[in-house]
């Protein structure tokens, strides 16, 4: 069965590219443009992996992650952060919350991101 | 009759004696000017015996008959005559200069009829002598007065000059005071460890008055509520010149420039410049660059991904030519990404939040990570790349690993890029007394021209020779490296000779610390 990926990203161009790439790799992709929308989608249907940005309107990435950890169903969903930047302080905090990867967009190609996701959920 | 004659004789005799006793020449003549009486003095003056002249007309004596007639005419009209400089002849024929006074005497009380004339002669020689004496005394006096006047004039000149100088000095002093009081910056002077001047702006900065501050010593002011922060800067170090920022809370930041001079550096001139607004603007600029750079990352990553998809064939087949162009575009985009990264690092340096995670590491491990793939790159260029790692037995250093690696990489990459042939050596020494490591990065590359050495560490500076070489430097690499090393408490400098090579020296103290003062280029 195809794995379900939920992408939380407010920049449409990024969101579109990620969707196209993961779709072409055989994943089922859903997208949300802010943390609020993302949470709603997650609660409707539990994804196999969440790809989320940090800076978003209406609930940022960290707020989403914290909420997921409070939720029985979502607690164990693997999370990968895709961001424009990453301060060591933030990255440490994310790791402590159980985030498996912090990807800085400009440092990775799409293929590399796909590899990371594959490593996590196949 | 006989007694009357006797009385008259006695009278006459005593009159004659009295006249003879007088030192002035007196002659009594009749109204016809015949000599009736002559006293001893008169006789002595003219050199005649009494019998010789009695009964003679007195005019025989006068040299100038015309003068004599004039005098007599005046006398006849009952006037008193006063002839100055009248010449009379003595028996020897010598002329005697006299003042001649003639005076009529009258019969009866009504003074209508002349009885006799009295002539009195003063020898002018006497007067002359006196006059000469007086004249010479007067001359001397006038000379003395002249000298005195001159001396007085000279003194007045000196006083005037002195006054002029004093006025000039006062003018200068007023001018200086005016400048000091109207300076847009604060000014404090310290002489012999005592505060001697504090201008209005400085008083305002520290919310203090002259009374609180003037004459007090630097030590005393360490208990002053606001000035203590300033004087504490001086207690620590006394180089010839100091420039540091002093924060007086959020609303006031001062740039303190101090010059120390004199024995024991006890004299200090302190200038205080309000940089609150400058700092604010700098912060705004930095924030703007930061925001812009962040915003740029989204389109840059999108371009990167799309181009890669094309290059990987995800969008269908691409011709070789198309691939080449796409690759060039991809590489250009990578350069932009690097530039944005550097810009963001620079803004972090400016905001003082550059060093993040400080932990202990072995310098050897850091160097290995920094070298990374550079050795292969260098050897591909035909260069020899050697590095000697420090022993792991040496002390660990407390650093922000990510940043230190960045600093080393920036310099090592420069060494590789700017060297066409020869070698690159990386050497490490541990300096025990200073408790610091020194890393030397030597190359046999193109070197840095003398006139550009000063600006090497400036933002966006790329040397002229470097520009000619096709490399992708952003010009921020050395600026960032310098800030990283200095933020850890280390130093960075270099030797270079154009055409021969360059050696960079970096020191890192074992217990590196983040400097609190902002690092400007």
Coordinates of C-alpha atoms in Angstrom, one line a residue:
Chain A
X1 CA 0.0 0.0 0.0
X2 CA 1.2 3.5 -0.8
X3 CA 2.6 5.5 2.1
X4 CA 0.8 8.7 3.0
X5 CA 2.7 11.8 3.4
X6 CA 1.4 15.1 4.8
X7 CA 3.2 18.2 3.7
X8 CA 2.8 21.4 5.8
X9 CA 4.3 24.3 3.8
X10 CA 3.0 27.8 3.2
X11 CA 5.1 28.5 0.1
X12 CA 3.1 27.2 -2.8
X13 CA 6.1 26.7 -5.2
X14 CA 7.8 24.5 -2.6
X15 CA 4.7 22.7 -1.8
X16 CA 4.0 21.9 -5.4
X17 CA 7.5 20.6 -6.1
X18 CA 7.5 18.4 -3.1
X19 CA 4.0 17.1 -4.1
X20 CA 5.1 16.4 -7.7
X21 CA 8.3 14.6 -6.6
X22 CA 6.7 12.5 -3.9
X23 CA 3.8 11.6 -6.0
X24 CA 6.1 10.5 -8.8
X25 CA 7.9 8.3 -6.3
X26 CA 4.6 6.6 -5.5
X27 CA 3.6 8.3 -2.3
X28 CA 0.1 9.6 -1.5
X29 CA 0.5 13.3 -0.8
X30 CA -1.7 15.7 1.0
X31 CA -0.8 19.3 1.7
X32 CA -1.7 22.1 4.1
X33 CA -0.7 25.7 4.0
X34 CA -0.5 26.4 7.7
X35 CA -0.3 24.6 11.0
X36 CA -4.0 24.8 11.8
X37 CA -5.0 23.2 8.5
X38 CA -2.3 20.6 8.9
X39 CA -3.5 19.6 12.3
X40 CA -7.0 19.2 11.0
X41 CA -5.9 17.0 8.1
X42 CA -3.8 14.9 10.5
X43 CA -6.6 14.3 12.9
X44 CA -8.9 13.3 10.0
X45 CA -6.5 10.7 8.7
X46 CA -3.2 9.7 10.4
X47 CA -0.3 10.1 7.9
X48 CA 2.7 7.8 7.7
X49 CA 5.1 10.7 7.8
X50 CA 4.9 14.5 8.2
X51 CA 7.1 16.9 6.3
X52 CA 6.7 20.3 7.9
X53 CA 8.1 23.8 7.6
X54 CA 8.8 25.8 10.8
X55 CA 7.7 29.3 9.9
X56 CA 4.0 29.2 9.0
X57 CA 1.0 31.4 9.7
X58 CA -1.6 30.1 12.2
X59 CA 0.4 27.7 14.3
X60 CA 4.1 27.2 13.4
X61 CA 6.0 23.9 13.0
X62 CA 7.0 23.6 16.6
X63 CA 3.4 24.1 17.9
X64 CA 2.3 21.4 15.5
X65 CA 5.0 19.0 16.7
X66 CA 4.1 19.6 20.3
X67 CA 0.5 19.0 19.6
X68 CA 1.2 15.8 17.8
X69 CA 3.2 14.5 20.7
X70 CA 0.3 15.1 23.0
X71 CA -2.0 13.1 20.7
X72 CA -2.2 9.3 21.1
X73 CA -2.6 8.6 17.4
X74 CA -0.1 11.1 16.2
X75 CA 2.6 10.6 18.8
X76 CA 4.6 8.1 16.9
X77 CA 4.3 9.5 13.4
X78 CA 7.8 10.3 12.1
X79 CA 8.4 14.0 11.5
X80 CA 11.0 15.6 9.1
X81 CA 11.4 19.4 9.3
X82 CA 12.1 21.2 6.0
X83 CA 13.1 24.8 6.7
X84 CA 14.9 27.8 5.2
X85 CA 17.3 27.9 8.1
X86 CA 18.3 26.1 11.2
X87 CA 19.9 27.4 14.3
X88 CA 21.7 24.8 16.4
X89 CA 19.4 25.8 19.3
X90 CA 16.3 25.1 17.2
X91 CA 17.7 21.9 15.8
X92 CA 18.5 20.6 19.3
X93 CA 15.0 21.4 20.5
X94 CA 13.5 19.6 17.5
X95 CA 15.6 16.5 18.1
X96 CA 14.5 16.5 21.7
X97 CA 10.9 16.6 20.6
X98 CA 11.6 13.5 18.5
X99 CA 12.0 15.0 15.1
X100 CA 14.1 12.6 13.0
X101 CA 15.6 15.1 10.5
X102 CA 16.1 18.8 10.0
X103 CA 16.6 19.6 6.3
X104 CA 17.6 23.1 5.1
X105 CA 16.0 23.5 1.7
X106 CA 18.9 25.0 0.0
X107 CA 21.3 22.3 1.0
X108 CA 19.4 19.3 -0.4
X109 CA 18.1 18.2 -3.7
X110 CA 14.6 16.7 -3.9
X111 CA 16.1 13.3 -4.5
X112 CA 18.0 13.5 -1.3
X113 CA 14.9 14.4 0.5
X114 CA 13.1 11.5 -1.0
X115 CA 16.0 9.2 0.2
X116 CA 15.6 10.5 3.7
X117 CA 11.9 9.8 3.7
X118 CA 12.5 6.3 2.2
X119 CA 14.9 5.6 5.0
X120 CA 12.2 6.5 7.5
X121 CA 9.1 4.8 6.1
X122 CA 10.2 3.0 3.0
Chain B
X1 CA 69.3 176.0 63.9
X2 CA 72.4 173.9 64.8
X3 CA 70.4 171.2 66.3
X4 CA 68.2 171.0 63.2
X5 CA 71.3 170.8 61.1
X6 CA 72.7 168.2 63.4
X7 CA 69.5 166.3 63.3
X8 CA 69.4 166.6 59.6
X9 CA 73.1 165.5 59.4
X10 CA 72.4 162.6 61.7
X11 CA 69.3 161.7 59.6
X12 CA 71.4 162.1 56.5
X13 CA 74.2 160.1 57.9
X14 CA 72.0 157.3 59.1
X15 CA 70.2 157.3 55.8
X16 CA 73.5 157.1 54.0
X17 CA 74.6 154.3 56.2
X18 CA 71.5 152.4 55.6
X19 CA 71.8 152.9 51.9
X20 CA 75.4 151.8 51.9
X21 CA 74.5 148.7 53.8
X22 CA 72.1 147.6 51.0
X23 CA 73.5 145.2 48.4
X24 CA 71.6 146.8 45.6
X25 CA 72.9 149.9 43.7
X26 CA 70.8 152.9 44.5
X27 CA 71.2 156.4 43.1
X28 CA 69.1 159.5 43.9
X29 CA 68.9 162.2 41.3
X30 CA 67.3 165.6 41.1
X31 CA 64.5 166.3 38.9
X32 CA 67.0 167.4 36.4
X33 CA 68.8 164.1 36.7
X34 CA 71.8 165.3 38.6
X35 CA 73.2 162.8 40.9
X36 CA 72.5 163.8 44.5
X37 CA 73.2 160.5 46.3
X38 CA 74.9 157.3 45.4
X39 CA 75.3 154.3 47.7
X40 CA 78.3 152.1 48.0
X41 CA 77.0 149.4 45.9
X42 CA 76.3 151.8 43.1
X43 CA 79.8 153.3 43.3
X44 CA 81.2 149.8 43.4
X45 CA 79.2 148.9 40.3
X46 CA 80.3 151.9 38.2
X47 CA 83.8 152.1 39.6
X48 CA 83.7 155.8 40.5
X49 CA 84.3 157.7 43.8
X50 CA 81.5 159.6 45.2
X51 CA 82.9 163.1 44.7
X52 CA 83.5 162.2 41.0
X53 CA 79.9 161.8 40.2
X54 CA 78.0 164.0 42.6
X55 CA 76.3 166.7 40.6
X56 CA 76.8 165.0 37.3
X57 CA 73.8 164.1 35.1
X58 CA 73.1 160.4 35.4
X59 CA 72.8 160.0 31.7
X60 CA 76.6 159.9 31.3
X61 CA 76.3 156.4 32.5
X62 CA 74.0 155.1 29.9
X63 CA 75.6 153.7 26.7
X64 CA 72.6 154.3 24.5
X65 CA 71.5 157.9 24.8
X66 CA 68.2 157.2 23.0
X67 CA 67.3 154.5 25.6
X68 CA 68.3 156.9 28.4
X69 CA 66.1 159.7 26.9
X70 CA 63.2 157.4 26.6
X71 CA 63.6 156.3 30.2
X72 CA 63.8 159.8 31.4
X73 CA 60.9 160.9 29.4
X74 CA 58.8 158.2 31.0
X75 CA 60.0 159.2 34.4
X76 CA 59.1 162.8 33.7
X77 CA 55.6 161.7 33.0
X78 CA 55.5 160.4 36.5
X79 CA 55.8 156.7 35.5
X80 CA 57.9 154.0 37.1
X81 CA 60.4 152.7 34.6
X82 CA 61.6 149.2 34.4
X83 CA 64.3 148.9 31.8
X84 CA 65.5 145.3 31.2
X85 CA 68.9 144.8 29.6
X86 CA 70.0 148.5 29.9
X87 CA 73.7 148.9 29.3
X88 CA 75.7 151.3 31.5
X89 CA 79.4 152.2 31.3
X90 CA 81.8 151.9 34.2
X91 CA 84.8 154.0 34.8
X92 CA 86.9 151.6 32.9
X93 CA 84.6 151.8 29.9
X94 CA 83.3 148.3 30.3
X95 CA 79.6 147.8 29.6
X96 CA 77.5 146.4 32.4
X97 CA 74.2 144.8 31.7
X98 CA 71.6 145.9 34.1
X99 CA 67.9 146.0 34.9
X100 CA 67.3 149.7 35.6
X101 CA 64.3 150.7 37.7
X102 CA 63.4 154.4 38.1
X103 CA 60.9 155.9 40.4
X104 CA 59.8 159.4 41.0
X105 CA 59.3 160.9 44.5
X106 CA 56.8 163.7 45.0
X107 CA 56.5 166.9 47.0
X108 CA 53.6 167.1 49.2
X109 CA 50.8 164.6 49.6
X110 CA 49.0 165.3 46.3
X111 CA 51.9 164.0 44.3
X112 CA 51.7 166.7 41.8
X113 CA 55.2 167.9 41.7
X114 CA 58.2 165.7 41.3
X115 CA 60.9 166.1 43.9
X116 CA 63.5 163.6 42.9
X117 CA 64.0 160.3 41.0
X118 CA 65.3 157.1 42.6
X119 CA 67.3 154.8 40.3
X120 CA 67.9 151.2 41.3
X121 CA 70.3 149.1 39.2
X122 CA 70.4 145.3 39.2
X123 CA 73.4 143.7 37.6
X124 CA 72.0 141.2 35.2
X125 CA 75.2 139.0 35.5
X126 CA 73.9 138.1 38.9
X127 CA 70.6 137.3 37.4
X128 CA 72.3 135.8 34.4
X129 CA 74.1 133.4 36.7
X130 CA 70.9 132.7 38.5
X131 CA 69.0 132.5 35.3
X132 CA 71.6 130.2 33.7
X133 CA 71.4 128.1 36.9
X134 CA 67.7 128.0 36.8
X135 CA 67.7 127.4 33.0
X136 CA 70.1 124.5 33.4
X137 CA 68.0 123.2 36.3
X138 CA 64.9 123.7 34.2
X139 CA 66.6 121.9 31.3
X140 CA 67.5 119.0 33.5
X141 CA 64.0 119.0 34.9
X142 CA 62.5 119.0 31.5
X143 CA 64.9 116.3 30.4
X144 CA 63.9 114.3 33.5
X145 CA 60.3 114.9 32.8
X146 CA 60.9 113.8 29.2
X147 CA 62.6 110.6 30.4
X148 CA 59.8 110.1 32.8
X149 CA 57.3 110.6 30.1
X150 CA 59.1 108.2 27.9
X151 CA 59.4 105.6 30.7
X152 CA 55.7 106.1 31.4
X153 CA 54.9 105.7 27.7
X154 CA 57.0 102.5 27.6
X155 CA 55.2 101.2 30.6
X156 CA 51.9 102.1 29.1
X157 CA 52.9 100.2 26.0
X158 CA 53.8 97.2 28.0
X159 CA 50.6 97.4 29.9
X160 CA 48.7 97.8 26.7
X161 CA 50.5 94.8 25.2
X162 CA 49.9 92.8 28.3
X163 CA 46.2 93.8 28.2
X164 CA 46.0 92.9 24.6
X165 CA 47.5 89.5 25.3
X166 CA 45.2 89.1 28.2
X167 CA 42.3 89.9 26.0
X168 CA 43.5 87.6 23.3
X169 CA 43.9 84.8 25.9
X170 CA 40.5 85.5 27.2
X171 CA 39.1 85.4 23.7
X172 CA 40.8 82.1 23.1
X173 CA 39.6 80.7 26.3
X174 CA 36.1 81.9 25.6
X175 CA 36.3 80.4 22.2
X176 CA 37.6 77.1 23.6
X177 CA 34.9 77.0 26.3
X178 CA 32.3 77.8 23.7
X179 CA 33.5 75.0 21.5
X180 CA 33.6 72.6 24.5
X181 CA 30.2 73.6 25.6
X182 CA 28.7 73.4 22.2
X183 CA 30.3 70.1 21.2
X184 CA 27.8 67.6 20.0
X185 CA 29.7 65.0 21.8
X186 CA 30.4 64.6 25.5
X187 CA 33.9 65.6 26.7
X188 CA 35.5 64.7 30.0
X189 CA 39.1 65.5 30.9
X190 CA 41.0 63.8 33.7
X191 CA 44.3 65.3 34.9
X192 CA 46.3 63.5 37.6
X193 CA 43.5 61.1 38.1
X194 CA 41.1 63.9 38.9
X195 CA 38.2 65.1 36.8
X196 CA 38.9 68.6 35.6
X197 CA 36.2 69.1 33.0
X198 CA 32.8 67.7 32.1
X199 CA 30.9 69.4 29.3
X200 CA 27.1 69.8 29.1
X201 CA 26.5 66.9 26.8
X202 CA 28.5 64.6 29.0
X203 CA 26.6 65.8 32.0
X204 CA 23.4 65.0 30.2
X205 CA 24.6 61.5 29.3
X206 CA 25.4 60.7 32.9
X207 CA 22.6 62.7 34.4
X208 CA 25.0 64.4 36.7
X209 CA 26.3 67.9 37.6
X210 CA 29.7 69.5 37.8
X211 CA 29.4 69.6 41.6
X212 CA 29.1 65.8 41.8
X213 CA 32.1 65.2 39.5
X214 CA 34.7 68.0 39.3
X215 CA 37.8 67.5 41.4
X216 CA 36.8 64.0 42.3
X217 CA 39.3 61.2 41.6
X218 CA 38.7 58.3 39.3
X219 CA 38.6 55.9 42.3
X220 CA 36.0 58.0 44.1
X221 CA 33.7 57.9 41.1
X222 CA 33.6 54.1 41.2
X223 CA 30.7 54.6 43.6
X224 CA 28.9 57.2 41.4
X225 CA 25.6 55.7 40.1
X226 CA 26.1 56.4 36.4
X227 CA 29.8 57.3 36.0
X228 CA 31.1 54.2 37.6
X229 CA 30.5 52.2 34.3
X230 CA 32.8 54.7 32.5
X231 CA 35.6 54.9 35.1
X232 CA 35.6 51.1 35.4
X233 CA 36.7 51.0 31.8
X234 CA 39.8 53.0 32.8
X235 CA 40.7 51.0 35.8
X236 CA 41.2 47.9 33.8
X237 CA 43.5 48.9 30.9
X238 CA 45.6 51.8 30.1
X239 CA 46.8 51.6 26.5
X240 CA 47.6 54.9 24.7
X241 CA 44.2 54.8 23.0
X242 CA 40.9 53.1 23.8
X243 CA 37.7 52.9 21.8
X244 CA 34.9 50.9 23.3
X245 CA 31.1 50.9 23.4
X246 CA 29.4 51.6 26.7
X247 CA 25.8 50.7 27.2
X248 CA 23.8 53.0 29.5
X249 CA 20.7 50.9 29.2
X250 CA 18.4 50.5 26.2
X251 CA 18.0 54.1 25.5
X252 CA 21.6 55.2 25.3
X253 CA 24.6 53.6 23.8
X254 CA 27.9 55.6 23.9
X255 CA 31.0 55.1 21.9
X256 CA 33.9 56.0 24.3
X257 CA 37.2 57.2 22.8
X258 CA 39.9 57.8 25.4
X259 CA 43.4 59.0 25.0
X260 CA 45.8 58.3 27.8
X261 CA 48.9 60.4 28.2
X262 CA 51.4 61.7 30.7
X263 CA 53.2 60.0 33.5
X264 CA 51.6 56.8 34.6
X265 CA 48.8 57.6 32.1
X266 CA 47.1 59.7 34.7
X267 CA 45.8 62.2 32.2
X268 CA 42.9 61.2 30.0
X269 CA 40.8 62.9 27.4
X270 CA 37.5 61.2 27.0
X271 CA 35.1 61.8 24.1
X272 CA 31.6 60.3 24.2
X273 CA 29.7 59.8 21.0
X274 CA 26.0 58.9 21.1
X275 CA 25.7 55.8 18.9
X276 CA 22.2 54.8 20.0
X277 CA 20.7 55.8 16.7
X278 CA 23.7 54.4 14.7
X279 CA 23.4 51.1 16.4
X280 CA 19.6 51.1 15.9
X281 CA 20.1 51.8 12.2
X282 CA 22.8 49.1 12.0
X283 CA 20.4 46.7 13.7
X284 CA 17.6 47.6 11.3
X285 CA 20.0 47.1 8.3
X286 CA 21.1 43.7 9.7
X287 CA 17.5 42.7 10.3
X288 CA 16.6 43.7 6.8
X289 CA 19.4 41.7 5.3
X290 CA 18.5 38.8 7.5
X291 CA 14.8 38.9 6.4
X292 CA 15.7 39.4 2.7
X293 CA 18.2 36.5 2.8
X294 CA 15.7 34.3 4.4
X295 CA 13.0 35.2 1.9
X296 CA 15.5 34.5 -0.9
X297 CA 16.0 30.9 0.2
X298 CA 12.5 29.9 -0.9
X299 CA 12.9 30.7 -4.6
X300 CA 16.6 29.6 -4.5
X301 CA 15.6 26.2 -3.3
X302 CA 12.8 25.9 -5.7
X303 CA 15.1 26.7 -8.6
X304 CA 17.7 24.3 -7.3
X305 CA 15.1 21.5 -7.1
X306 CA 13.6 22.2 -10.5
X307 CA 17.0 22.4 -12.2
X308 CA 18.1 19.2 -10.6
X309 CA 14.9 17.5 -11.7
X310 CA 15.7 18.5 -15.3
X311 CA 19.3 17.4 -14.9
X312 CA 18.3 14.1 -13.5
X313 CA 16.0 13.5 -16.4
X314 CA 12.8 13.7 -14.4
X315 CA 11.3 16.1 -16.9
X316 CA 12.1 14.0 -19.9
X317 CA 15.2 13.6 -22.0
X318 CA 17.6 16.5 -22.3
X319 CA 20.2 17.0 -25.0
X320 CA 23.8 17.3 -24.0
X321 CA 23.8 21.0 -24.8
X322 CA 20.7 21.6 -22.8
X323 CA 22.3 19.6 -19.9
X324 CA 25.3 21.9 -20.0
X325 CA 23.3 25.0 -19.8
X326 CA 21.1 23.6 -17.1
X327 CA 24.3 22.7 -15.2
X328 CA 25.6 26.2 -15.5
X329 CA 22.3 27.6 -14.2
X330 CA 22.4 25.1 -11.4
X331 CA 25.9 26.1 -10.5
X332 CA 25.0 29.8 -10.6
X333 CA 22.1 29.2 -8.4
X334 CA 24.4 27.3 -5.9
X335 CA 26.6 30.4 -5.9
X336 CA 23.6 32.6 -5.0
X337 CA 22.7 30.1 -2.2
X338 CA 26.3 30.4 -0.9
X339 CA 26.1 34.2 -1.0
X340 CA 22.8 34.2 0.9
X341 CA 24.3 31.9 3.5
X342 CA 27.3 34.2 3.9
X343 CA 25.1 37.2 4.2
X344 CA 23.1 35.6 6.9
X345 CA 26.3 34.6 8.7
X346 CA 27.4 38.2 8.5
X347 CA 24.1 39.4 10.0
X348 CA 24.5 36.9 12.8
X349 CA 28.0 38.2 13.4
X350 CA 26.8 41.8 13.5
X351 CA 24.0 40.9 15.9
X352 CA 26.5 39.2 18.1
X353 CA 24.6 35.9 18.0
X354 CA 27.0 34.1 15.8
X355 CA 28.6 31.6 18.1
X356 CA 26.0 29.2 19.2
X357 CA 27.0 25.8 20.7
X358 CA 30.3 25.9 22.6
X359 CA 31.7 22.5 23.5
X360 CA 35.1 20.8 24.0
X361 CA 36.7 19.2 21.0
X362 CA 40.0 17.8 19.9
X363 CA 41.5 20.3 17.5
X364 CA 42.6 17.3 15.4
X365 CA 39.0 16.2 14.8
X366 CA 38.0 19.7 13.8
X367 CA 40.9 20.0 11.4
X368 CA 40.1 16.7 9.7
X369 CA 36.5 17.8 9.2
X370 CA 37.6 21.1 7.9
X371 CA 40.0 19.6 5.4
X372 CA 37.3 17.3 4.2
X373 CA 37.6 16.8 0.5
X374 CA 40.1 19.6 0.0
X375 CA 43.0 17.3 -0.2
X376 CA 41.6 15.5 -3.2
X377 CA 40.6 18.8 -4.8
X378 CA 44.2 20.1 -4.3
X379 CA 45.8 16.9 -5.6
X380 CA 43.5 17.0 -8.7
X381 CA 44.9 20.5 -9.4
X382 CA 48.4 19.0 -9.2
X383 CA 49.2 20.5 -5.8
X384 CA 50.6 18.7 -2.8
X385 CA 48.4 19.1 0.3
X386 CA 50.0 18.2 3.6
X387 CA 48.7 18.5 7.1
X388 CA 50.0 17.6 10.4
X389 CA 47.5 17.0 13.1
X390 CA 48.1 17.9 16.7
X391 CA 48.4 15.2 19.2
X392 CA 45.2 14.1 20.9
X393 CA 47.0 14.3 24.2
X394 CA 46.9 18.0 24.0
X395 CA 44.1 19.9 25.8
X396 CA 40.7 20.1 24.2
X397 CA 39.4 23.5 23.0
X398 CA 36.0 25.0 23.8
X399 CA 34.6 26.2 20.6
X400 CA 31.6 26.4 18.3
X401 CA 32.6 23.5 16.1
X402 CA 30.5 24.4 13.1
X403 CA 31.9 27.9 13.0
X404 CA 35.5 27.1 13.6
X405 CA 35.3 24.5 10.8
X406 CA 33.8 27.2 8.6
X407 CA 36.7 29.6 9.5
X408 CA 39.4 27.0 8.7
X409 CA 37.6 26.0 5.5
X410 CA 37.3 29.5 4.2
X411 CA 41.1 29.9 4.6
X412 CA 42.0 26.5 3.3
X413 CA 39.7 26.9 0.3
X414 CA 41.4 30.2 -0.5
X415 CA 44.8 28.5 -0.3
X416 CA 43.7 25.8 -2.7
X417 CA 41.9 28.1 -5.1
X418 CA 44.5 30.7 -5.4
X419 CA 47.5 28.3 -5.8
X420 CA 48.3 27.2 -9.3
X421 CA 51.3 25.0 -8.5
X422 CA 53.3 24.0 -5.6
X423 CA 52.0 23.0 -2.2
X424 CA 49.8 23.7 0.7
X425 CA 50.9 22.9 4.2
X426 CA 48.9 23.0 7.4
X427 CA 50.8 23.0 10.6
X428 CA 49.6 23.1 14.2
X429 CA 51.5 24.1 17.3
X430 CA 50.4 24.2 20.9
X431 CA 51.8 27.2 22.7
X432 CA 51.9 26.2 26.4
X433 CA 52.5 29.5 28.2
X434 CA 49.6 31.2 26.4
X435 CA 47.5 28.1 26.5
X436 CA 46.6 28.4 22.9
X437 CA 46.9 26.6 19.6
X438 CA 48.4 28.1 16.5
X439 CA 47.4 26.8 13.1
X440 CA 49.5 27.8 10.1
X441 CA 48.0 27.5 6.6
X442 CA 50.8 28.0 4.0
X443 CA 50.5 28.1 0.3
X444 CA 52.8 28.8 -2.7
X445 CA 50.0 30.7 -4.5
X446 CA 49.6 34.1 -6.1
X447 CA 50.0 36.0 -2.9
X448 CA 48.4 39.3 -1.8
X449 CA 49.7 42.6 -3.2
X450 CA 51.0 45.0 -0.6
X451 CA 48.4 47.7 -1.3
X452 CA 45.5 45.3 -0.7
X453 CA 46.8 43.7 2.5
X454 CA 45.0 46.2 4.7
X455 CA 41.5 45.4 3.3
X456 CA 41.9 41.7 3.1
X457 CA 39.5 41.1 6.0
X458 CA 36.9 43.6 4.9
X459 CA 33.4 42.6 3.8
X460 CA 33.1 41.8 0.1
X461 CA 36.7 42.5 -0.6
X462 CA 38.2 40.5 -3.3
X463 CA 41.8 41.2 -4.3
X464 CA 42.5 42.4 -7.8
X465 CA 44.5 39.3 -8.6
X466 CA 41.9 37.0 -7.1
X467 CA 39.2 38.6 -9.3
X468 CA 41.2 37.7 -12.4
X469 CA 41.2 34.1 -11.3
X470 CA 37.9 32.4 -11.9
X471 CA 36.8 31.5 -8.5
X472 CA 33.5 31.8 -6.9
X473 CA 34.4 33.6 -3.7
X474 CA 31.8 36.0 -2.3
X475 CA 34.4 38.2 -0.6
X476 CA 32.9 37.4 2.8
X477 CA 34.9 34.4 3.6
X478 CA 37.8 36.1 5.3
X479 CA 35.6 38.6 7.1
X480 CA 33.6 35.7 8.5
X481 CA 36.7 33.7 9.4
X482 CA 38.2 36.6 11.2
X483 CA 35.1 37.2 13.2
X484 CA 34.8 33.6 14.2
X485 CA 38.4 33.4 15.3
X486 CA 38.3 36.6 17.2
X487 CA 34.9 35.8 18.8
X488 CA 36.6 32.8 20.3
X489 CA 39.3 35.0 21.7
X490 CA 41.9 34.1 19.1
X491 CA 43.8 36.1 16.5
X492 CA 44.3 35.9 12.8
X493 CA 47.0 37.5 10.6
X494 CA 49.0 36.7 7.6
X495 CA 52.3 37.0 5.7
X496 CA 52.2 37.3 2.0
X497 CA 54.4 38.0 -1.0
X498 CA 52.9 38.5 -4.4
X499 CA 53.9 35.7 -6.7
X500 CA 55.5 33.7 -3.9
X501 CA 52.7 32.6 -1.5
X502 CA 50.8 33.3 1.6
X503 CA 50.8 32.0 5.1
X504 CA 47.8 32.5 7.4
X505 CA 48.2 32.3 11.2
X506 CA 45.3 31.5 13.4
X507 CA 45.4 31.2 17.2
X508 CA 42.7 29.7 19.3
X509 CA 42.8 29.8 23.1
X510 CA 42.0 26.6 24.9
X511 CA 39.2 28.2 26.9
X512 CA 37.8 30.3 24.0
X513 CA 35.3 32.9 25.0
X514 CA 32.8 34.9 23.1
X515 CA 33.8 38.5 23.2
X516 CA 31.1 40.8 24.5
X517 CA 32.0 43.8 22.4
X518 CA 30.8 43.9 18.8
X519 CA 33.4 43.3 16.2
X520 CA 33.5 45.9 13.4
X521 CA 35.4 45.4 10.2

